XYZ file of C-alpha atoms in Angstrom:
337
model
C -25.451 6.287 -86.353
C -26.798 3.355 -86.889
C -27.785 2.930 -90.852
C -31.169 3.001 -90.423
C -32.764 6.601 -89.136
C -34.586 7.158 -86.184
C -37.519 10.116 -86.335
C -35.498 11.863 -84.566
C -32.832 12.097 -87.393
C -35.219 11.877 -90.083
C -37.029 14.946 -89.074
C -33.425 16.752 -89.423
C -32.818 16.102 -92.270
C -35.828 16.527 -93.774
C -36.031 19.550 -92.699
C -35.068 23.419 -94.256
C -34.836 24.804 -90.337
C -32.872 22.902 -88.898
C -29.485 25.451 -88.265
C -28.672 26.367 -84.911
C -28.128 29.741 -84.915
C -23.994 30.655 -85.371
C -23.647 33.397 -82.696
C -20.454 34.988 -81.042
C -21.157 31.708 -77.160
C -19.517 33.326 -74.127
C -19.353 30.806 -71.210
C -18.624 30.944 -67.689
C -19.688 27.028 -65.747
C -18.876 26.863 -62.423
C -18.359 23.863 -60.412
C -15.539 20.702 -60.477
C -12.650 20.118 -62.054
C -10.594 16.080 -60.537
C -8.978 13.536 -62.245
C -11.166 10.668 -63.080
C -9.312 7.302 -62.679
C -12.129 5.062 -65.647
C -11.322 0.645 -65.216
C -12.892 -0.806 -67.386
C -14.831 -4.398 -66.768
C -16.366 -6.897 -68.370
C -19.200 -6.405 -65.986
C -18.950 -4.381 -62.699
C -18.203 -6.618 -60.113
C -19.903 -8.368 -58.031
C -19.076 -7.486 -54.029
C -16.034 -9.013 -52.306
C -15.274 -10.592 -55.416
C -12.032 -9.902 -57.355
C -12.460 -9.131 -61.056
C -10.173 -8.287 -63.392
C -10.233 -5.223 -65.648
C -9.238 -4.970 -69.647
C -7.881 -1.614 -69.404
C -7.578 1.350 -67.385
C -7.552 5.384 -68.312
C -7.418 8.764 -66.644
C -9.696 11.736 -67.635
C -9.967 15.398 -67.025
C -13.457 15.165 -65.675
C -15.968 17.004 -63.186
C -19.618 18.432 -64.664
C -18.586 21.342 -65.248
C -14.996 20.425 -67.375
C -16.484 18.448 -69.123
C -18.820 20.363 -71.112
C -16.825 22.799 -71.461
C -14.498 20.857 -72.688
C -17.288 20.024 -75.628
C -19.140 23.205 -75.675
C -14.919 24.087 -76.763
C -15.355 22.138 -79.388
C -18.279 23.924 -80.820
C -18.634 26.901 -83.690
C -17.830 29.981 -82.000
C -17.907 28.497 -78.430
C -15.363 31.408 -75.657
C -14.997 29.085 -72.236
C -13.840 29.568 -69.101
C -14.584 27.668 -65.954
C -14.718 28.762 -62.123
C -13.665 25.657 -59.826
C -11.324 24.469 -57.323
C -7.974 23.558 -57.776
C -5.273 21.696 -55.068
C -2.139 24.293 -55.770
C -0.323 21.414 -56.242
C 0.747 18.143 -57.220
C 0.197 16.418 -60.863
C -2.885 15.633 -60.630
C -3.977 19.228 -60.965
C -1.318 19.454 -63.543
C -1.777 16.410 -65.362
C -5.972 18.322 -65.566
C -4.694 21.869 -66.022
C -3.166 20.293 -69.516
C -6.481 19.591 -70.219
C -8.270 22.014 -70.292
C -5.752 24.499 -71.766
C -5.247 21.695 -74.479
C -9.643 22.005 -75.105
C -8.550 26.206 -75.017
C -10.945 26.561 -71.431
C -9.796 30.019 -69.963
C -8.741 29.074 -66.004
C -7.387 32.832 -64.958
C -11.410 32.629 -62.792
C -9.850 29.465 -60.815
C -8.957 28.929 -57.692
C -5.891 27.457 -56.191
C -5.950 25.780 -51.844
C -3.902 23.155 -50.215
C -4.535 19.670 -50.842
C -5.672 17.020 -53.240
C -7.166 17.241 -56.196
C -10.861 15.671 -56.288
C -10.990 12.405 -57.956
C -13.895 9.432 -58.597
C -13.043 6.340 -59.354
C -15.382 5.360 -62.096
C -15.793 1.736 -63.089
C -16.962 1.289 -66.617
C -18.802 -2.189 -67.591
C -18.688 -3.900 -70.856
C -21.495 -5.832 -70.649
C -24.184 -2.684 -69.833
C -22.333 0.183 -71.101
C -23.130 1.498 -67.540
C -20.793 4.061 -65.878
C -20.787 3.962 -61.520
C -18.534 6.259 -60.016
C -17.633 6.734 -56.712
C -16.396 10.754 -55.459
C -13.280 11.887 -53.419
C -12.525 15.642 -52.443
C -10.912 16.920 -50.017
C -10.944 19.977 -50.110
C -13.017 23.651 -50.390
C -14.873 24.902 -52.362
C -15.148 27.870 -54.139
C -17.184 30.509 -52.673
C -19.673 33.378 -53.219
C -16.212 36.700 -52.345
C -14.431 34.148 -55.781
C -17.115 35.052 -57.386
C -17.095 38.361 -56.491
C -13.753 39.628 -58.908
C -15.485 38.325 -62.376
C -16.723 40.126 -64.485
C -20.192 39.307 -65.569
C -20.170 41.525 -68.054
C -17.648 39.731 -70.374
C -19.961 36.698 -70.525
C -23.262 35.454 -72.254
C -24.196 32.035 -70.131
C -23.095 31.320 -66.962
C -24.399 28.548 -65.367
C -23.645 26.530 -60.949
C -24.044 22.741 -59.970
C -26.769 22.827 -57.338
C -24.281 21.870 -54.642
C -22.342 24.126 -51.508
C -25.846 26.037 -51.374
C -25.139 28.510 -49.035
C -22.779 30.221 -51.555
C -24.339 29.264 -54.676
C -27.574 30.890 -53.754
C -25.532 33.959 -52.893
C -23.387 34.197 -56.444
C -26.496 33.102 -58.613
C -27.747 36.022 -56.705
C -24.835 38.281 -58.042
C -25.659 37.463 -61.516
C -29.345 38.218 -60.933
C -29.201 41.325 -59.663
C -26.171 42.318 -62.311
C -29.107 40.858 -64.983
C -31.437 43.859 -63.140
C -28.701 46.859 -63.578
C -28.020 45.532 -67.393
C -31.243 45.171 -68.953
C -29.440 45.820 -72.294
C -26.714 42.202 -72.260
C -27.795 39.182 -73.052
C -27.002 37.042 -69.675
C -28.442 33.713 -69.388
C -27.934 31.508 -65.740
C -28.497 28.155 -65.643
C -28.061 25.541 -63.017
C -27.752 21.256 -63.036
C -29.576 20.124 -60.263
C -28.101 16.148 -60.848
C -27.344 14.976 -57.490
C -30.279 13.987 -54.565
C -30.137 17.021 -52.044
C -33.267 18.859 -51.128
C -31.652 21.612 -49.083
C -30.172 22.211 -52.530
C -34.324 22.014 -54.058
C -34.993 26.345 -53.900
C -32.152 26.827 -55.754
C -34.628 26.031 -58.768
C -36.006 29.679 -58.042
C -33.247 31.385 -59.023
C -31.910 29.985 -62.616
C -33.208 31.160 -66.326
C -32.525 27.945 -67.154
C -32.714 24.547 -64.495
C -31.615 20.990 -65.938
C -33.186 17.817 -63.270
C -31.713 14.379 -63.314
C -34.183 11.702 -64.067
C -33.189 10.507 -59.757
C -33.638 14.262 -58.892
C -37.444 13.892 -60.524
C -38.146 10.601 -58.869
C -36.521 12.167 -55.140
C -40.103 14.681 -56.075
C -42.277 11.560 -57.449
C -42.124 12.129 -61.310
C -42.180 8.664 -62.503
C -41.034 10.191 -65.761
C -39.645 13.500 -68.164
C -42.144 14.728 -69.536
C -43.565 14.934 -66.648
C -41.555 16.198 -64.226
C -41.054 19.219 -66.670
C -44.691 20.513 -65.944
C -44.603 19.592 -62.383
C -41.263 20.809 -61.465
C -42.085 24.379 -63.222
C -43.240 25.445 -59.867
C -40.695 25.093 -58.015
C -38.408 27.690 -61.232
C -39.283 31.611 -61.581
C -42.007 32.175 -63.811
C -39.973 32.505 -67.649
C -37.369 29.721 -66.360
C -36.749 26.811 -69.126
C -36.981 24.061 -67.485
C -35.261 20.427 -69.082
C -35.602 16.913 -67.893
C -32.519 13.883 -69.538
C -34.199 10.710 -69.008
C -31.422 8.037 -70.445
C -32.717 6.088 -73.244
C -36.207 8.255 -72.815
C -34.361 11.023 -74.273
C -35.236 14.491 -73.482
C -37.699 16.674 -72.808
C -38.215 20.092 -71.779
C -40.836 23.297 -70.910
C -40.932 26.980 -71.600
C -43.075 28.547 -70.892
C -43.924 31.117 -74.865
C -43.940 27.835 -76.426
C -45.190 25.012 -73.595
C -43.213 21.498 -74.208
C -40.666 19.686 -76.024
C -39.225 15.990 -75.720
C -36.917 14.844 -78.162
C -35.810 10.965 -78.709
C -31.672 9.317 -78.142
C -29.407 9.472 -81.036
C -28.130 5.632 -80.742
C -24.652 5.342 -81.772
C -24.028 2.254 -83.435
C -22.825 0.063 -80.206
C -23.012 1.407 -76.165
C -18.718 1.964 -75.560
C -18.807 4.611 -72.935
C -21.368 6.899 -71.965
C -19.146 8.983 -68.825
C -19.982 12.391 -69.152
C -23.225 11.711 -71.467
C -25.293 13.853 -69.050
C -22.663 16.335 -69.455
C -22.426 17.032 -72.766
C -26.541 17.194 -73.597
C -26.185 19.837 -70.897
C -23.841 21.343 -73.357
C -24.923 20.846 -76.657
C -28.550 22.404 -75.110
C -27.118 25.584 -73.454
C -25.377 27.104 -76.531
C -28.510 26.128 -78.574
C -29.596 27.761 -76.899
C -27.315 31.022 -76.267
C -28.091 31.052 -79.350
C -31.832 31.524 -79.363
C -32.475 28.442 -80.713
C -36.058 27.349 -80.378
C -35.920 24.379 -77.198
C -36.704 21.842 -80.005
C -33.973 21.928 -81.805
C -32.092 23.012 -78.355
C -33.051 18.834 -76.639
C -31.965 17.620 -80.129
C -28.592 19.312 -80.228
C -27.914 17.545 -76.887
C -29.385 14.607 -77.664
C -27.817 14.189 -81.038
C -24.028 14.472 -79.193
C -24.734 12.645 -75.726
C -25.489 10.285 -78.383
C -21.983 10.075 -80.364
C -20.483 10.394 -77.231
C -21.762 7.376 -76.357
C -20.680 5.669 -79.282
C -17.146 6.589 -77.962
C -14.620 6.866 -75.566
C -13.682 10.245 -73.423
C -15.027 13.401 -74.842
C -12.537 14.382 -77.648
C -12.819 14.398 -81.342
C -16.680 14.477 -80.762
C -17.093 16.714 -84.568
C -14.442 14.449 -86.609
C -15.504 12.705 -89.123
C -19.067 14.266 -89.489
C -20.875 13.742 -92.887
C -23.103 16.113 -94.536
C -25.489 14.054 -93.144
C -25.053 13.855 -89.966
C -28.026 14.581 -88.180
C -24.439 17.874 -85.792
C -23.390 18.874 -88.847
C -26.818 19.431 -89.997
C -28.122 20.839 -86.656
C -25.543 23.207 -86.677
C -24.536 23.602 -90.208
C -21.131 22.967 -90.231
C -19.170 24.278 -93.963
C -17.814 21.043 -95.562
C -14.924 19.872 -94.475
C -12.038 20.834 -96.791
């Protein structure tokens, strides 16, 4: 973190009740796992030009798998992935090994013949931006695959807004399970990241809905506060709606408590923004699943996203935290021995 504390940092550090309740978390995230091939470049290349990369890195990627690898670092979290993986190939072996290293359970993943999806990423040192070209020819998992998952094992089930017909059936199954098992604490969430108008009706099925800046703009909103207030009409009455807006922080709307906002927690230097949104989502899910307020959830999401932007990759987000660090305070971590 920068040496001078922001208003948001001061508020957390001076609060006597900042800590998010630590409870047992059981997450299932349904989405994409892929291989990221990352070229670190001094600047974004001009079209039809030749530019030498200063570094190259392979990582496991995909929104759901990234968020799970963040959640697995947070206290008392059990993490499971539902994704379509290729039945063979070194790419799948690499991604599976990384997920297992991060204690992510893969028993619910489905295998198909083909090649694991791949993202080709340009990271600009000049601006910190990341530009992604994604390739996939692997079938998605289906609603039939989802029927085999024991929903009683989880406290939170999350989806990505893609493959609309199948995801609709999956989310409706979770809603039906919640109705039949009212004593089970179970939240269903949805990320609407890509501009896919056919996927927008899925917002009506989530208890918590994450809407990206790009989607909010496509729907006529020019800032995050406007987005969460106006787009809530597309959701159920009780839904919490969340929208992150880059350097402007993140906003949310909860029908019980109203509008909430958190500013950003910037690192000393911007290193790598790839996966920052997935990190933010993980922080919000973790906090809400623990019973925290929407405001505290936005703070944790922004704190973790800031830490991620100050380092390469997602590993070690909680390493070397001082007791005065806002993340340490929010999570009430035990003092380092």
